Short mmCIF file of C-alpha atoms in Angstrom, two decimals:
data_model
loop_
_atom_site.label_atom_id
_atom_site.label_comp_id
_atom_site.label_asym_id
_atom_site.label_seq_id
_atom_site.Cartn_x
_atom_site.Cartn_y
_atom_site.Cartn_z
CA MET A 1 -15.44 -64.31 -51.78
CA LYS A 2 -12.36 -63.03 -49.96
CA PHE A 3 -8.88 -64.53 -50.11
CA LEU A 4 -5.95 -63.75 -47.82
CA LEU A 5 -2.49 -64.63 -49.13
CA ILE A 6 0.18 -64.75 -46.42
CA SER A 7 3.80 -64.36 -47.54
CA GLY A 8 5.78 -66.09 -44.81
CA SER A 9 9.28 -64.83 -45.66
CA HIS A 10 11.11 -62.44 -43.32
CA ARG A 11 12.96 -60.86 -46.26
CA ASP A 12 11.96 -57.65 -48.02
CA ASP A 13 11.15 -58.07 -51.73
CA SER A 14 11.27 -61.83 -51.34
CA GLN A 15 10.49 -64.53 -53.86
CA SER A 16 7.58 -65.52 -51.60
CA THR A 17 6.09 -62.06 -52.02
CA LYS A 18 6.61 -62.28 -55.79
CA ILE A 19 4.69 -65.55 -55.81
CA ALA A 20 1.97 -64.06 -53.60
CA ASN A 21 1.52 -61.22 -56.08
CA TRP A 22 1.36 -63.66 -59.01
CA MET A 23 -1.28 -65.74 -57.27
CA ALA A 24 -3.26 -62.66 -56.23
CA ASP A 25 -3.40 -61.46 -59.83
CA ASN A 26 -4.44 -64.92 -61.00
CA LEU A 27 -7.23 -65.14 -58.43
CA ALA A 28 -8.53 -61.66 -59.26
CA ALA A 29 -8.67 -62.61 -62.93
CA LYS A 30 -10.73 -65.74 -62.24
CA ASP A 31 -13.80 -63.93 -60.95
CA GLU A 32 -14.49 -60.20 -60.67
CA SER A 33 -16.28 -60.81 -57.36
CA PHE A 34 -13.12 -62.18 -55.73
CA GLU A 35 -11.43 -59.85 -53.24
CA VAL A 36 -7.74 -60.55 -52.69
CA ASP A 37 -5.58 -59.34 -49.80
CA ILE A 38 -1.84 -59.95 -49.32
CA LEU A 39 -0.28 -59.99 -45.85
CA ASP A 40 3.50 -59.73 -46.21
CA LEU A 41 4.96 -60.76 -42.86
CA ALA A 42 8.30 -59.15 -43.73
CA SER A 43 6.70 -55.72 -43.51
CA SER A 44 4.50 -56.44 -40.50
CA ASP A 45 5.17 -55.59 -36.86
CA ILE A 46 3.80 -58.79 -35.36
CA PRO A 47 5.47 -59.56 -31.98
CA PHE A 48 6.22 -62.96 -30.54
CA TRP A 49 3.11 -64.68 -29.23
CA ASP A 50 2.55 -64.95 -25.47
CA VAL A 51 -0.43 -65.75 -23.26
CA SER A 52 -1.53 -62.11 -23.05
CA ALA A 53 -2.90 -62.66 -26.57
CA TRP A 54 -5.81 -64.45 -24.86
CA ASP A 55 -6.64 -61.29 -22.86
CA GLN A 56 -8.85 -59.10 -25.05
CA SER A 57 -7.91 -56.03 -22.99
CA SER A 58 -4.14 -56.48 -23.38
CA ASP A 59 -1.84 -54.31 -25.46
CA LEU A 60 -0.89 -57.38 -27.49
CA SER A 61 -4.52 -58.05 -28.39
CA ALA A 62 -4.91 -54.44 -29.49
CA GLN A 63 -1.78 -54.67 -31.64
CA MET A 64 -2.94 -57.89 -33.29
CA LYS A 65 -6.56 -56.86 -33.84
CA PRO A 66 -6.07 -55.40 -37.37
CA TYR A 67 -4.25 -58.54 -38.53
CA LEU A 68 -6.79 -60.93 -37.05
CA GLU A 69 -9.65 -58.93 -38.57
CA ARG A 70 -8.11 -59.59 -41.99
CA VAL A 71 -8.02 -63.31 -41.18
CA THR A 72 -11.63 -63.25 -39.93
CA GLN A 73 -12.88 -61.51 -43.06
CA ALA A 74 -11.23 -64.03 -45.38
CA ASP A 75 -13.02 -67.08 -46.78
CA ALA A 76 -9.83 -68.85 -47.86
CA PHE A 77 -6.06 -68.61 -47.45
CA VAL A 78 -2.83 -69.22 -49.31
CA LEU A 79 0.11 -69.91 -46.98
CA ILE A 80 3.38 -69.23 -48.80
CA ALA A 81 6.34 -70.67 -46.92
CA PRO A 82 9.93 -70.59 -48.15
CA GLU A 83 12.03 -73.50 -46.98
CA TRP A 84 14.73 -72.26 -44.61
CA GLY A 85 16.96 -75.00 -43.22
CA GLY A 86 14.24 -77.51 -44.00
CA MET A 87 11.70 -75.56 -41.93
CA VAL A 88 8.86 -73.05 -42.13
CA PRO A 89 10.07 -69.52 -41.26
CA ALA A 90 9.58 -68.64 -37.60
CA MET A 91 7.48 -65.57 -38.36
CA LEU A 92 4.83 -67.62 -40.16
CA LYS A 93 4.62 -70.22 -37.39
CA ASN A 94 4.44 -67.37 -34.85
CA PHE A 95 1.54 -65.76 -36.74
CA LEU A 96 -0.36 -69.05 -36.86
CA LEU A 97 -0.22 -69.18 -33.03
CA TYR A 98 -2.52 -66.14 -32.91
CA ILE A 99 -5.18 -67.63 -35.16
CA GLY A 100 -8.07 -69.48 -33.55
CA THR A 101 -11.33 -71.09 -34.59
CA LYS A 102 -13.11 -67.73 -34.47
CA GLU A 103 -10.84 -66.37 -37.20
CA ALA A 104 -10.15 -69.40 -39.40
CA GLY A 105 -12.42 -72.27 -38.37
CA HIS A 106 -13.46 -74.48 -41.29
CA LYS A 107 -11.88 -72.23 -43.91
CA PRO A 108 -9.69 -73.75 -46.64
CA ALA A 109 -5.99 -73.08 -47.14
CA LEU A 110 -3.58 -73.83 -49.97
CA ILE A 111 0.00 -74.49 -48.86
CA VAL A 112 2.81 -73.25 -51.11
CA GLY A 113 6.40 -74.33 -50.43
CA VAL A 114 9.15 -72.21 -52.00
CA SER A 115 12.78 -73.02 -52.73
CA SER A 116 15.58 -71.45 -54.75
CA GLY A 117 16.79 -74.98 -55.51
CA ARG A 118 15.13 -78.39 -55.50
CA GLY A 119 13.66 -78.15 -52.01
CA GLY A 120 10.34 -76.77 -50.80
CA LYS A 121 8.75 -80.01 -49.63
CA TYR A 122 9.43 -79.67 -45.91
CA PRO A 123 7.25 -76.55 -45.34
CA MET A 124 4.33 -78.37 -46.91
CA SER A 125 4.85 -81.37 -44.62
CA GLU A 126 5.38 -79.21 -41.53
CA LEU A 127 2.23 -77.15 -42.07
CA ARG A 128 0.15 -80.26 -42.67
CA ILE A 129 1.38 -81.62 -39.33
CA SER A 130 1.01 -78.45 -37.26
CA GLY A 131 -0.54 -75.00 -37.30
CA TYR A 132 -4.15 -76.04 -37.94
CA LYS A 133 -5.21 -77.99 -34.82
CA ASN A 134 -6.75 -75.25 -32.69
CA SER A 135 -7.75 -72.97 -35.56
CA ARG A 136 -9.62 -75.72 -37.49
CA LEU A 137 -7.96 -74.39 -40.64
CA VAL A 138 -8.62 -76.86 -43.48
CA HIS A 139 -5.60 -77.60 -45.67
CA ILE A 140 -6.95 -78.70 -49.04
CA PRO A 141 -5.50 -81.86 -50.67
CA ASP A 142 -3.79 -79.81 -53.38
CA HIS A 143 -0.53 -78.06 -52.54
CA LEU A 144 2.14 -76.28 -54.56
CA ILE A 145 5.94 -76.58 -54.46
CA VAL A 146 7.73 -73.78 -56.32
CA GLN A 147 11.32 -74.80 -56.97
CA ASN A 148 14.00 -72.78 -58.76
CA CYS A 149 11.84 -69.85 -57.67
CA GLU A 150 13.97 -67.01 -59.07
CA ASN A 151 13.41 -68.27 -62.61
CA VAL A 152 9.68 -68.97 -62.61
CA MET A 153 6.43 -67.01 -62.22
CA ASN A 154 8.05 -63.76 -63.29
CA ASP A 155 5.16 -62.83 -65.60
CA ALA A 156 1.43 -63.43 -65.63
CA ASP A 157 1.18 -65.38 -68.90
CA ILE A 158 0.89 -69.09 -68.07
CA ASN A 159 1.93 -69.96 -71.63
CA SER A 160 5.20 -68.01 -71.56
CA GLY A 161 8.63 -69.09 -70.36
CA ASP A 162 10.36 -72.45 -70.55
CA GLU A 163 8.74 -75.80 -69.86
CA GLY A 164 9.35 -75.64 -66.10
CA ASP A 165 7.93 -72.11 -65.84
CA GLN A 166 4.80 -73.03 -67.77
CA GLU A 167 4.30 -76.20 -65.75
CA ILE A 168 4.36 -74.47 -62.34
CA LYS A 169 2.17 -71.60 -63.57
CA LYS A 170 -0.44 -74.02 -64.87
CA ARG A 171 -0.25 -76.07 -61.68
CA ALA A 172 -0.68 -72.87 -59.62
CA ASP A 173 -3.63 -71.81 -61.77
CA HIS A 174 -5.32 -75.16 -61.18
CA SER A 175 -4.56 -75.18 -57.44
CA LEU A 176 -6.14 -71.75 -57.06
CA TYR A 177 -9.19 -72.96 -58.97
CA VAL A 178 -9.48 -75.87 -56.53
CA LEU A 179 -9.04 -73.50 -53.56
CA SER A 180 -11.83 -71.25 -54.83
CA ALA A 181 -14.14 -74.29 -55.15
CA TYR A 182 -13.40 -75.28 -51.55
CA ALA A 183 -13.92 -71.67 -50.43
CA LYS A 184 -17.42 -71.61 -51.93
CA ALA A 185 -18.37 -75.02 -50.56
CA LEU A 186 -17.07 -74.45 -47.03
CA LYS A 187 -18.67 -71.00 -46.83
CA THR A 188 -22.02 -72.68 -47.52
CA MET A 189 -21.25 -75.24 -44.81
CA ARG A 190 -20.28 -72.58 -42.24
CA ASP A 191 -23.41 -70.58 -43.01
CA SER A 192 -25.85 -73.50 -42.88
CA VAL A 193 -24.58 -76.22 -40.54
CA GLU A 194 -25.15 -75.82 -36.81
CA GLY A 195 -22.75 -77.09 -34.16
CA LEU A 196 -19.47 -76.56 -36.01
CA PHE A 197 -18.23 -74.13 -33.36
CA ASN A 198 -19.03 -75.90 -30.09
CA PRO A 199 -17.71 -73.86 -27.12
CA LYS A 200 -17.23 -77.10 -25.16
CA PHE A 201 -14.47 -78.08 -27.58
CA PRO A 202 -12.52 -74.91 -28.38
CA PHE A 203 -9.27 -76.74 -29.16
CA GLY A 204 -8.38 -79.73 -31.28
CA MET A 205 -7.08 -82.97 -29.81
#
């Protein structure tokens, strides 16, 4: 089972990347067969999307191929989105434009909103509204909102830290457990059910 965690912050050494690393370590500890990959968009060279992405012979397609191969190989995703001005960072929304049914169709995703204060809800709402239609990405019912992010998830022990730190760690641990259950179930569905990827209906309505 392969998991791709996408840190959606533009900043180097961001809190989103810290949270991605925490969640990657937690996933790896759950099952030795789990393979975990982190894509940090702050250190990527992903250009703005344009229609040449649909042309498999274009320079843009060649540039994006390594990134999209990582998406294709994954069975499940964690989308980590800091709240900037009440919105998902532009780089994460831009990356989602490249992802289609071939790469992410009927694969589960856990949304994680991040805030240095008491925010973090808007990225969750925005990603549930958009970013999944054409890719058929499946946002699971669970989501995570990491508030006061500088002061939580700074160590792996879910029983350490103050009450707020322990609460979000335990919630994250449970959410990742739920994600892994969806990953196993939907992989079985993709492997066994015919007609999920009908070329007559390549895009959502």
